[in-house]
Amino acid sequence: MKTSILVPAFNEEATIETVLRRVLQLPIAELEIIAVDDASTDRTLAILQNLARENPNITVLSQVKNQGKTHAIARAIGQFTGQIAVIQDADLEYDPAEIMDLIGPIVAGNADVVYGSRFMVKKAARVLYFYHYLANKSLTFLSNLLTNRNMSDIETCYKAFRAEVLKPIHLQSKGFGMEIELTAAICRTKARTYEVPISYYGRTYEEGKKIGWKDGVAAIYYILYFNLIHPFRHASKTYVRAVNQGLNKVTD
C-alpha cells in the first residue's frame, strides 16, 4: 500500500534531515513524503529543498507565514496521494523506525486508524515533566468521557489513517488542536481505531519543545466544542457520511 508521511516542521534545522533520511530507509515499496515548512526562520526550508532535489519521493510545501501545526497538516492532507497517511513530527521525539508498527494493523486489514500510544507498554520513554503526563491523562479522560472510547493517549502526535478517513476532513482548529479535532471526528465514524505502543524521546523546553500551558487550555475548549457542538454542524455530518461511504467501498 502506498504510504504518505506528512511532516510539519518549524525551526527544526537540527533534526529535520535525520528524520527524513530515517523515513526514506523504511522498507515501504511506495513511499511519499509531504514536508511542510511553517515559515521557519532557520535553515529548515533550505534543508528540505536540498533533500527534495536528491529524492523525488519528497515534496516540500512552504507556508508564507507561521500558522501552526494544524494548518501545516491541512495543507499536507490536500497533497498526499497514498492509501495510508502517517503524521511524523520533525523533532525526533518519535522514532521513524516505528512507523512500520504504526501502519501494521492497517496493512493487515484490521484497522482504519492507528494511534501510537506513549502510555501503553513502552519500548523506551524519556523521563520528563510530570505535569505534562498529568495533563495528557486528564485530556484523554475528558475526551473518552465524551466519545465513549477507551483510548490511552489522544494527544500523541503519531497517528496513521486510511486515506478514506483523513482526506475528507477539513481541519478547523489552530495550533496543536488537530489532535483533539481528529479524535472527535473519527470517533463519530465507523472507522476501526487501534492503538500500538511506541517509544517517546521527549525534549525539554531548552531543547526546543514548543507546546505550553496555553495549548492545554485550548485543548479543553476543543474537546468540548468538537464533541458537544460541532457534531451538529453540516460540515461534521458531511465528513461522517463521506468517511463511512469510503470505508464501505474499501470493505466491498
PDB file of C-alpha atoms in Angstrom:
ATOM      1  CA  MET A   1       0.000   0.000   0.000  1.00  0.00           C
ATOM      2  CA  LYS A   2       1.382   3.390  -0.954  1.00  0.00           C
ATOM      3  CA  THR A   3       2.198   5.257   2.249  1.00  0.00           C
ATOM      4  CA  SER A   4       2.431   9.028   2.645  1.00  0.00           C
ATOM      5  CA  ILE A   5       4.377  10.535   5.535  1.00  0.00           C
ATOM      6  CA  LEU A   6       3.155  14.036   6.478  1.00  0.00           C
ATOM      7  CA  VAL A   7       5.875  16.081   8.170  1.00  0.00           C
ATOM      8  CA  PRO A   8       5.114  19.542   9.603  1.00  0.00           C
ATOM      9  CA  ALA A   9       8.250  21.494  10.511  1.00  0.00           C
ATOM     10  CA  PHE A  10       9.007  24.795  12.197  1.00  0.00           C
ATOM     11  CA  ASN A  11      12.597  25.724  13.068  1.00  0.00           C
ATOM     12  CA  GLU A  12      13.842  22.136  13.130  1.00  0.00           C
ATOM     13  CA  GLU A  13      17.164  22.528  11.312  1.00  0.00           C
ATOM     14  CA  ALA A  14      18.913  20.348  13.900  1.00  0.00           C
ATOM     15  CA  THR A  15      16.723  17.274  13.296  1.00  0.00           C
ATOM     16  CA  ILE A  16      14.748  17.532  10.057  1.00  0.00           C
ATOM     17  CA  GLU A  17      17.372  15.887   7.819  1.00  0.00           C
ATOM     18  CA  THR A  18      17.831  12.983  10.215  1.00  0.00           C
ATOM     19  CA  VAL A  19      14.057  12.447  10.394  1.00  0.00           C
ATOM     20  CA  LEU A  20      13.591  12.372   6.629  1.00  0.00           C
ATOM     21  CA  ARG A  21      16.597  10.146   5.986  1.00  0.00           C
ATOM     22  CA  ARG A  22      15.291   7.661   8.555  1.00  0.00           C
ATOM     23  CA  VAL A  23      11.881   7.718   6.881  1.00  0.00           C
ATOM     24  CA  LEU A  24      13.492   7.053   3.495  1.00  0.00           C
ATOM     25  CA  GLN A  25      15.132   3.936   4.948  1.00  0.00           C
ATOM     26  CA  LEU A  26      11.790   2.330   5.783  1.00  0.00           C
ATOM     27  CA  PRO A  27      11.013  -0.921   3.907  1.00  0.00           C
ATOM     28  CA  ILE A  28       7.997   0.581   2.123  1.00  0.00           C
ATOM     29  CA  ALA A  29       7.858  -0.042  -1.624  1.00  0.00           C
ATOM     30  CA  GLU A  30       5.766   3.022  -2.451  1.00  0.00           C
ATOM     31  CA  LEU A  31       6.744   5.883  -0.155  1.00  0.00           C
ATOM     32  CA  GLU A  32       5.798   9.545  -0.370  1.00  0.00           C
ATOM     33  CA  ILE A  33       6.928  12.326   1.964  1.00  0.00           C
ATOM     34  CA  ILE A  34       4.993  15.600   2.149  1.00  0.00           C
ATOM     35  CA  ALA A  35       7.043  18.062   4.224  1.00  0.00           C
ATOM     36  CA  VAL A  36       5.506  21.411   5.150  1.00  0.00           C
ATOM     37  CA  ASP A  37       7.775  24.190   6.358  1.00  0.00           C
ATOM     38  CA  ASP A  38       5.727  26.510   8.571  1.00  0.00           C
ATOM     39  CA  ALA A  39       7.651  29.728   7.771  1.00  0.00           C
ATOM     40  CA  SER A  40      10.786  28.690   9.654  1.00  0.00           C
ATOM     41  CA  THR A  41      13.317  31.398  10.457  1.00  0.00           C
ATOM     42  CA  ASP A  42      16.278  28.996  10.444  1.00  0.00           C
ATOM     43  CA  ARG A  43      17.627  26.669   7.696  1.00  0.00           C
ATOM     44  CA  THR A  44      14.763  24.162   7.855  1.00  0.00           C
ATOM     45  CA  LEU A  45      13.328  25.100   4.447  1.00  0.00           C
ATOM     46  CA  ALA A  46      16.731  25.086   2.728  1.00  0.00           C
ATOM     47  CA  ILE A  47      17.489  21.633   4.134  1.00  0.00           C
ATOM     48  CA  LEU A  48      14.122  20.329   2.948  1.00  0.00           C
ATOM     49  CA  GLN A  49      14.643  21.735  -0.533  1.00  0.00           C
ATOM     50  CA  ASN A  50      18.090  20.142  -0.790  1.00  0.00           C
ATOM     51  CA  LEU A  51      16.674  16.771   0.250  1.00  0.00           C
ATOM     52  CA  ALA A  52      13.845  17.092  -2.265  1.00  0.00           C
ATOM     53  CA  ARG A  53      16.362  17.698  -5.052  1.00  0.00           C
ATOM     54  CA  GLU A  54      18.092  14.464  -4.054  1.00  0.00           C
ATOM     55  CA  ASN A  55      14.958  12.371  -3.768  1.00  0.00           C
ATOM     56  CA  PRO A  56      11.841  12.603  -5.983  1.00  0.00           C
ATOM     57  CA  ASN A  57       9.734  10.974  -3.259  1.00  0.00           C
ATOM     58  CA  ILE A  58       9.912  14.182  -1.214  1.00  0.00           C
ATOM     59  CA  THR A  59       7.523  17.070  -1.843  1.00  0.00           C
ATOM     60  CA  VAL A  60       8.163  20.332   0.001  1.00  0.00           C
ATOM     61  CA  LEU A  61       5.434  22.865   0.743  1.00  0.00           C
ATOM     62  CA  SER A  62       6.218  26.256   2.260  1.00  0.00           C
ATOM     63  CA  GLN A  63       3.973  28.477   4.356  1.00  0.00           C
ATOM     64  CA  VAL A  64       4.214  32.226   3.752  1.00  0.00           C
ATOM     65  CA  LYS A  65       3.696  32.881   7.462  1.00  0.00           C
ATOM     66  CA  ASN A  66       3.742  30.745  10.574  1.00  0.00           C
ATOM     67  CA  GLN A  67       0.250  29.311  11.095  1.00  0.00           C
ATOM     68  CA  GLY A  68       0.806  26.334  13.365  1.00  0.00           C
ATOM     69  CA  LYS A  69       0.899  22.576  13.081  1.00  0.00           C
ATOM     70  CA  THR A  70      -2.789  22.119  12.275  1.00  0.00           C
ATOM     71  CA  HIS A  71      -2.638  24.392   9.234  1.00  0.00           C
ATOM     72  CA  ALA A  72       0.545  22.694   8.027  1.00  0.00           C
ATOM     73  CA  ILE A  73      -1.095  19.265   8.234  1.00  0.00           C
ATOM     74  CA  ALA A  74      -4.205  20.603   6.493  1.00  0.00           C
ATOM     75  CA  ARG A  75      -2.011  21.556   3.519  1.00  0.00           C
ATOM     76  CA  ALA A  76      -0.355  18.151   3.519  1.00  0.00           C
ATOM     77  CA  ILE A  77      -3.756  16.419   3.576  1.00  0.00           C
ATOM     78  CA  GLY A  78      -4.639  18.224   0.376  1.00  0.00           C
ATOM     79  CA  GLN A  79      -1.474  16.956  -1.337  1.00  0.00           C
ATOM     80  CA  PHE A  80      -0.830  13.360  -0.306  1.00  0.00           C
ATOM     81  CA  THR A  81      -1.694  10.533  -2.703  1.00  0.00           C
ATOM     82  CA  GLY A  82      -1.070   7.399  -0.622  1.00  0.00           C
ATOM     83  CA  GLN A  83      -3.546   4.809   0.594  1.00  0.00           C
ATOM     84  CA  ILE A  84      -2.177   5.318   4.107  1.00  0.00           C
ATOM     85  CA  ALA A  85      -1.113   8.618   5.683  1.00  0.00           C
ATOM     86  CA  VAL A  86       1.128   8.916   8.746  1.00  0.00           C
ATOM     87  CA  ILE A  87       1.836  12.092  10.712  1.00  0.00           C
ATOM     88  CA  GLN A  88       5.531  12.304  11.620  1.00  0.00           C
ATOM     89  CA  ASP A  89       6.887  15.199  13.660  1.00  0.00           C
ATOM     90  CA  ALA A  90      10.213  16.727  12.646  1.00  0.00           C
ATOM     91  CA  ASP A  91      11.824  16.789  16.087  1.00  0.00           C
ATOM     92  CA  LEU A  92      12.819  13.141  16.656  1.00  0.00           C
ATOM     93  CA  GLU A  93      10.564  12.758  19.705  1.00  0.00           C
ATOM     94  CA  TYR A  94       9.046   9.879  17.721  1.00  0.00           C
ATOM     95  CA  ASP A  95      11.293   7.305  16.037  1.00  0.00           C
ATOM     96  CA  PRO A  96      10.536   6.902  12.299  1.00  0.00           C
ATOM     97  CA  ALA A  97      11.551   3.231  12.532  1.00  0.00           C
ATOM     98  CA  GLU A  98       8.324   2.597  14.455  1.00  0.00           C
ATOM     99  CA  ILE A  99       6.168   3.736  11.544  1.00  0.00           C
ATOM    100  CA  MET A 100       6.121   0.090  10.463  1.00  0.00           C
ATOM    101  CA  ASP A 101       4.455  -0.848  13.778  1.00  0.00           C
ATOM    102  CA  LEU A 102       2.017   2.018  13.363  1.00  0.00           C
ATOM    103  CA  ILE A 103       0.791   1.064   9.897  1.00  0.00           C
ATOM    104  CA  GLY A 104       0.853  -2.687  10.586  1.00  0.00           C
ATOM    105  CA  PRO A 105      -2.814  -3.060  11.665  1.00  0.00           C
ATOM    106  CA  ILE A 106      -3.958  -1.079   8.593  1.00  0.00           C
ATOM    107  CA  VAL A 107      -1.840  -3.111   6.172  1.00  0.00           C
ATOM    108  CA  ALA A 108      -3.160  -6.299   7.783  1.00  0.00           C
ATOM    109  CA  GLY A 109      -6.729  -5.120   7.145  1.00  0.00           C
ATOM    110  CA  ASN A 110      -7.677  -4.888  10.814  1.00  0.00           C
ATOM    111  CA  ALA A 111      -7.734  -1.109  11.320  1.00  0.00           C
ATOM    112  CA  ASP A 112      -8.620   2.135   9.584  1.00  0.00           C
ATOM    113  CA  VAL A 113      -6.901   4.403  12.126  1.00  0.00           C
ATOM    114  CA  VAL A 114      -3.959   3.654  14.427  1.00  0.00           C
ATOM    115  CA  TYR A 115      -2.670   5.811  17.283  1.00  0.00           C
ATOM    116  CA  GLY A 116       0.820   5.364  18.670  1.00  0.00           C
ATOM    117  CA  SER A 117       0.354   5.398  22.443  1.00  0.00           C
ATOM    118  CA  ARG A 118       3.058   6.629  24.803  1.00  0.00           C
ATOM    119  CA  PHE A 119       1.210   5.139  27.780  1.00  0.00           C
ATOM    120  CA  MET A 120       0.780   1.513  26.783  1.00  0.00           C
ATOM    121  CA  VAL A 121       3.653  -0.921  27.419  1.00  0.00           C
ATOM    122  CA  LYS A 122       6.598   1.209  26.348  1.00  0.00           C
ATOM    123  CA  LYS A 123       9.719   0.335  24.407  1.00  0.00           C
ATOM    124  CA  ALA A 124      11.549   3.406  25.692  1.00  0.00           C
ATOM    125  CA  ALA A 125      10.440   6.739  27.117  1.00  0.00           C
ATOM    126  CA  ARG A 126      12.475   9.639  28.395  1.00  0.00           C
ATOM    127  CA  VAL A 127      11.598  10.699  31.950  1.00  0.00           C
ATOM    128  CA  LEU A 128      10.410  14.307  31.773  1.00  0.00           C
ATOM    129  CA  TYR A 129       7.636  16.570  33.035  1.00  0.00           C
ATOM    130  CA  PHE A 130       5.072  15.038  35.430  1.00  0.00           C
ATOM    131  CA  TYR A 131       2.648  17.920  34.788  1.00  0.00           C
ATOM    132  CA  HIS A 132       2.662  17.138  31.060  1.00  0.00           C
ATOM    133  CA  TYR A 133       1.884  13.494  31.862  1.00  0.00           C
ATOM    134  CA  LEU A 134      -0.937  14.547  34.166  1.00  0.00           C
ATOM    135  CA  ALA A 135      -2.342  16.961  31.573  1.00  0.00           C
ATOM    136  CA  ASN A 136      -2.241  14.313  28.833  1.00  0.00           C
ATOM    137  CA  LYS A 137      -4.030  11.757  31.007  1.00  0.00           C
ATOM    138  CA  SER A 138      -6.649  14.311  32.054  1.00  0.00           C
ATOM    139  CA  LEU A 139      -7.344  15.436  28.486  1.00  0.00           C
ATOM    140  CA  THR A 140      -7.585  11.819  27.334  1.00  0.00           C
ATOM    141  CA  PHE A 141     -10.039  11.044  30.164  1.00  0.00           C
ATOM    142  CA  LEU A 142     -12.259  14.004  29.264  1.00  0.00           C
ATOM    143  CA  SER A 143     -12.193  13.075  25.582  1.00  0.00           C
ATOM    144  CA  ASN A 144     -13.034   9.430  26.331  1.00  0.00           C
ATOM    145  CA  LEU A 145     -15.909  10.571  28.527  1.00  0.00           C
ATOM    146  CA  LEU A 146     -17.485  12.368  25.563  1.00  0.00           C
ATOM    147  CA  THR A 147     -16.569   9.918  22.775  1.00  0.00           C
ATOM    148  CA  ASN A 148     -17.186   6.712  24.775  1.00  0.00           C
ATOM    149  CA  ARG A 149     -13.844   5.297  23.631  1.00  0.00           C
ATOM    150  CA  ASN A 150     -11.170   3.732  25.841  1.00  0.00           C
ATOM    151  CA  MET A 151      -8.146   5.413  24.286  1.00  0.00           C
ATOM    152  CA  SER A 152      -4.952   5.858  26.307  1.00  0.00           C
ATOM    153  CA  ASP A 153      -3.261   8.797  24.535  1.00  0.00           C
ATOM    154  CA  ILE A 154      -5.267  11.164  22.334  1.00  0.00           C
ATOM    155  CA  GLU A 155      -2.523  13.803  22.383  1.00  0.00           C
ATOM    156  CA  THR A 156       0.012  11.533  20.702  1.00  0.00           C
ATOM    157  CA  CYS A 157       1.479  13.004  17.532  1.00  0.00           C
ATOM    158  CA  TYR A 158       1.915   9.568  15.954  1.00  0.00           C
ATOM    159  CA  LYS A 159      -1.230   8.719  14.010  1.00  0.00           C
ATOM    160  CA  ALA A 160      -1.864   6.643  10.875  1.00  0.00           C
ATOM    161  CA  PHE A 161      -5.000   6.750   8.734  1.00  0.00           C
ATOM    162  CA  ARG A 162      -6.518   5.154   5.699  1.00  0.00           C
ATOM    163  CA  ALA A 163      -6.839   7.874   3.087  1.00  0.00           C
ATOM    164  CA  GLU A 164     -10.611   7.393   3.178  1.00  0.00           C
ATOM    165  CA  VAL A 165     -10.639   8.620   6.788  1.00  0.00           C
ATOM    166  CA  LEU A 166      -8.226  11.551   6.519  1.00  0.00           C
ATOM    167  CA  LYS A 167      -8.865  13.004   3.056  1.00  0.00           C
ATOM    168  CA  PRO A 168     -12.470  14.180   3.688  1.00  0.00           C
ATOM    169  CA  ILE A 169     -11.638  16.201   6.800  1.00  0.00           C
ATOM    170  CA  HIS A 170     -11.323  19.990   6.723  1.00  0.00           C
ATOM    171  CA  LEU A 171      -9.442  20.922   9.881  1.00  0.00           C
ATOM    172  CA  GLN A 172     -10.829  23.976  11.684  1.00  0.00           C
ATOM    173  CA  SER A 173      -8.749  24.137  14.859  1.00  0.00           C
ATOM    174  CA  LYS A 174      -5.483  26.002  15.309  1.00  0.00           C
ATOM    175  CA  GLY A 175      -2.055  25.331  16.778  1.00  0.00           C
ATOM    176  CA  PHE A 176      -1.948  21.804  18.216  1.00  0.00           C
ATOM    177  CA  GLY A 177      -5.756  21.476  18.205  1.00  0.00           C
ATOM    178  CA  MET A 178      -5.772  18.897  15.429  1.00  0.00           C
ATOM    179  CA  GLU A 179      -5.070  16.054  17.885  1.00  0.00           C
ATOM    180  CA  ILE A 180      -8.411  16.739  19.600  1.00  0.00           C
ATOM    181  CA  GLU A 181     -10.279  17.536  16.395  1.00  0.00           C
ATOM    182  CA  LEU A 182      -9.159  14.387  14.586  1.00  0.00           C
ATOM    183  CA  THR A 183     -10.048  12.183  17.555  1.00  0.00           C
ATOM    184  CA  ALA A 184     -13.512  13.672  17.927  1.00  0.00           C
ATOM    185  CA  ALA A 185     -14.139  13.352  14.191  1.00  0.00           C
ATOM    186  CA  ILE A 186     -13.092   9.738  13.699  1.00  0.00           C
ATOM    187  CA  CYS A 187     -14.959   8.611  16.810  1.00  0.00           C
ATOM    188  CA  ARG A 188     -18.209   9.562  15.085  1.00  0.00           C
ATOM    189  CA  THR A 189     -17.466   7.352  12.094  1.00  0.00           C
ATOM    190  CA  LYS A 190     -17.320   3.599  11.616  1.00  0.00           C
ATOM    191  CA  ALA A 191     -13.506   3.731  11.383  1.00  0.00           C
ATOM    192  CA  ARG A 192     -11.878   0.859  13.260  1.00  0.00           C
ATOM    193  CA  THR A 193      -9.395   2.504  15.618  1.00  0.00           C
ATOM    194  CA  TYR A 194      -6.415   0.757  17.201  1.00  0.00           C
ATOM    195  CA  GLU A 195      -3.531   1.758  19.460  1.00  0.00           C
ATOM    196  CA  VAL A 196       0.018   0.395  19.407  1.00  0.00           C
ATOM    197  CA  PRO A 197       2.795   1.089  21.937  1.00  0.00           C
ATOM    198  CA  ILE A 198       5.571   3.430  20.809  1.00  0.00           C
ATOM    199  CA  SER A 199       8.789   4.869  22.177  1.00  0.00           C
ATOM    200  CA  TYR A 200       8.902   8.523  23.132  1.00  0.00           C
ATOM    201  CA  TYR A 201      12.097  10.560  23.133  1.00  0.00           C
ATOM    202  CA  GLY A 202      10.717  13.804  24.542  1.00  0.00           C
ATOM    203  CA  ARG A 203      12.540  17.125  24.504  1.00  0.00           C
ATOM    204  CA  THR A 204      12.902  19.761  27.186  1.00  0.00           C
ATOM    205  CA  TYR A 205      11.949  23.369  26.512  1.00  0.00           C
ATOM    206  CA  GLU A 206      15.647  24.195  26.338  1.00  0.00           C
ATOM    207  CA  GLU A 207      15.967  21.624  23.556  1.00  0.00           C
ATOM    208  CA  GLY A 208      13.127  23.145  21.540  1.00  0.00           C
ATOM    209  CA  LYS A 209       9.828  21.769  22.868  1.00  0.00           C
ATOM    210  CA  LYS A 210       7.060  24.128  21.724  1.00  0.00           C
ATOM    211  CA  ILE A 211       3.810  23.078  23.409  1.00  0.00           C
ATOM    212  CA  GLY A 212       2.837  25.079  26.520  1.00  0.00           C
ATOM    213  CA  TRP A 213       0.100  25.601  29.098  1.00  0.00           C
ATOM    214  CA  LYS A 214      -1.958  27.726  26.703  1.00  0.00           C
ATOM    215  CA  ASP A 215      -2.194  24.721  24.390  1.00  0.00           C
ATOM    216  CA  GLY A 216      -3.590  22.718  27.297  1.00  0.00           C
ATOM    217  CA  VAL A 217      -6.304  25.289  27.921  1.00  0.00           C
ATOM    218  CA  ALA A 218      -7.116  25.349  24.202  1.00  0.00           C
ATOM    219  CA  ALA A 219      -7.322  21.533  24.222  1.00  0.00           C
ATOM    220  CA  ILE A 220     -10.086  21.611  26.858  1.00  0.00           C
ATOM    221  CA  TYR A 221     -12.044  24.075  24.731  1.00  0.00           C
ATOM    222  CA  TYR A 222     -11.564  21.931  21.616  1.00  0.00           C
ATOM    223  CA  ILE A 223     -12.670  18.747  23.407  1.00  0.00           C
ATOM    224  CA  LEU A 224     -15.910  20.422  24.468  1.00  0.00           C
ATOM    225  CA  TYR A 225     -16.502  22.145  21.127  1.00  0.00           C
ATOM    226  CA  PHE A 226     -15.732  19.240  18.783  1.00  0.00           C
ATOM    227  CA  ASN A 227     -17.694  16.723  20.869  1.00  0.00           C
ATOM    228  CA  LEU A 228     -20.700  18.754  22.014  1.00  0.00           C
ATOM    229  CA  ILE A 229     -21.263  21.433  19.354  1.00  0.00           C
ATOM    230  CA  HIS A 230     -19.518  20.581  16.091  1.00  0.00           C
ATOM    231  CA  PRO A 231     -21.261  17.176  15.613  1.00  0.00           C
ATOM    232  CA  PHE A 232     -24.493  19.027  14.878  1.00  0.00           C
ATOM    233  CA  ARG A 233     -22.975  21.205  12.154  1.00  0.00           C
ATOM    234  CA  HIS A 234     -23.319  20.434   8.463  1.00  0.00           C
ATOM    235  CA  ALA A 235     -19.549  20.046   7.941  1.00  0.00           C
ATOM    236  CA  SER A 236     -19.375  17.359  10.618  1.00  0.00           C
ATOM    237  CA  LYS A 237     -22.292  15.378   9.218  1.00  0.00           C
ATOM    238  CA  THR A 238     -20.819  15.623   5.720  1.00  0.00           C
ATOM    239  CA  TYR A 239     -17.490  14.295   6.977  1.00  0.00           C
ATOM    240  CA  VAL A 240     -19.070  11.319   8.737  1.00  0.00           C
ATOM    241  CA  ARG A 241     -21.049  10.365   5.628  1.00  0.00           C
ATOM    242  CA  ALA A 242     -18.005  10.693   3.372  1.00  0.00           C
ATOM    243  CA  VAL A 243     -15.808   8.538   5.636  1.00  0.00           C
ATOM    244  CA  ASN A 244     -18.402   5.826   6.094  1.00  0.00           C
ATOM    245  CA  GLN A 245     -19.060   5.662   2.361  1.00  0.00           C
ATOM    246  CA  GLY A 246     -15.340   5.480   1.654  1.00  0.00           C
ATOM    247  CA  LEU A 247     -14.802   2.705   4.193  1.00  0.00           C
ATOM    248  CA  ASN A 248     -17.754   0.769   2.782  1.00  0.00           C
ATOM    249  CA  LYS A 249     -16.001   0.768  -0.607  1.00  0.00           C
ATOM    250  CA  VAL A 250     -12.794  -0.496   0.991  1.00  0.00           C
ATOM    251  CA  THR A 251     -14.700  -3.313   2.682  1.00  0.00           C
ATOM    252  CA  ASP A 252     -16.507  -4.243  -0.540  1.00  0.00           C
TER     253      ASP A 252
END
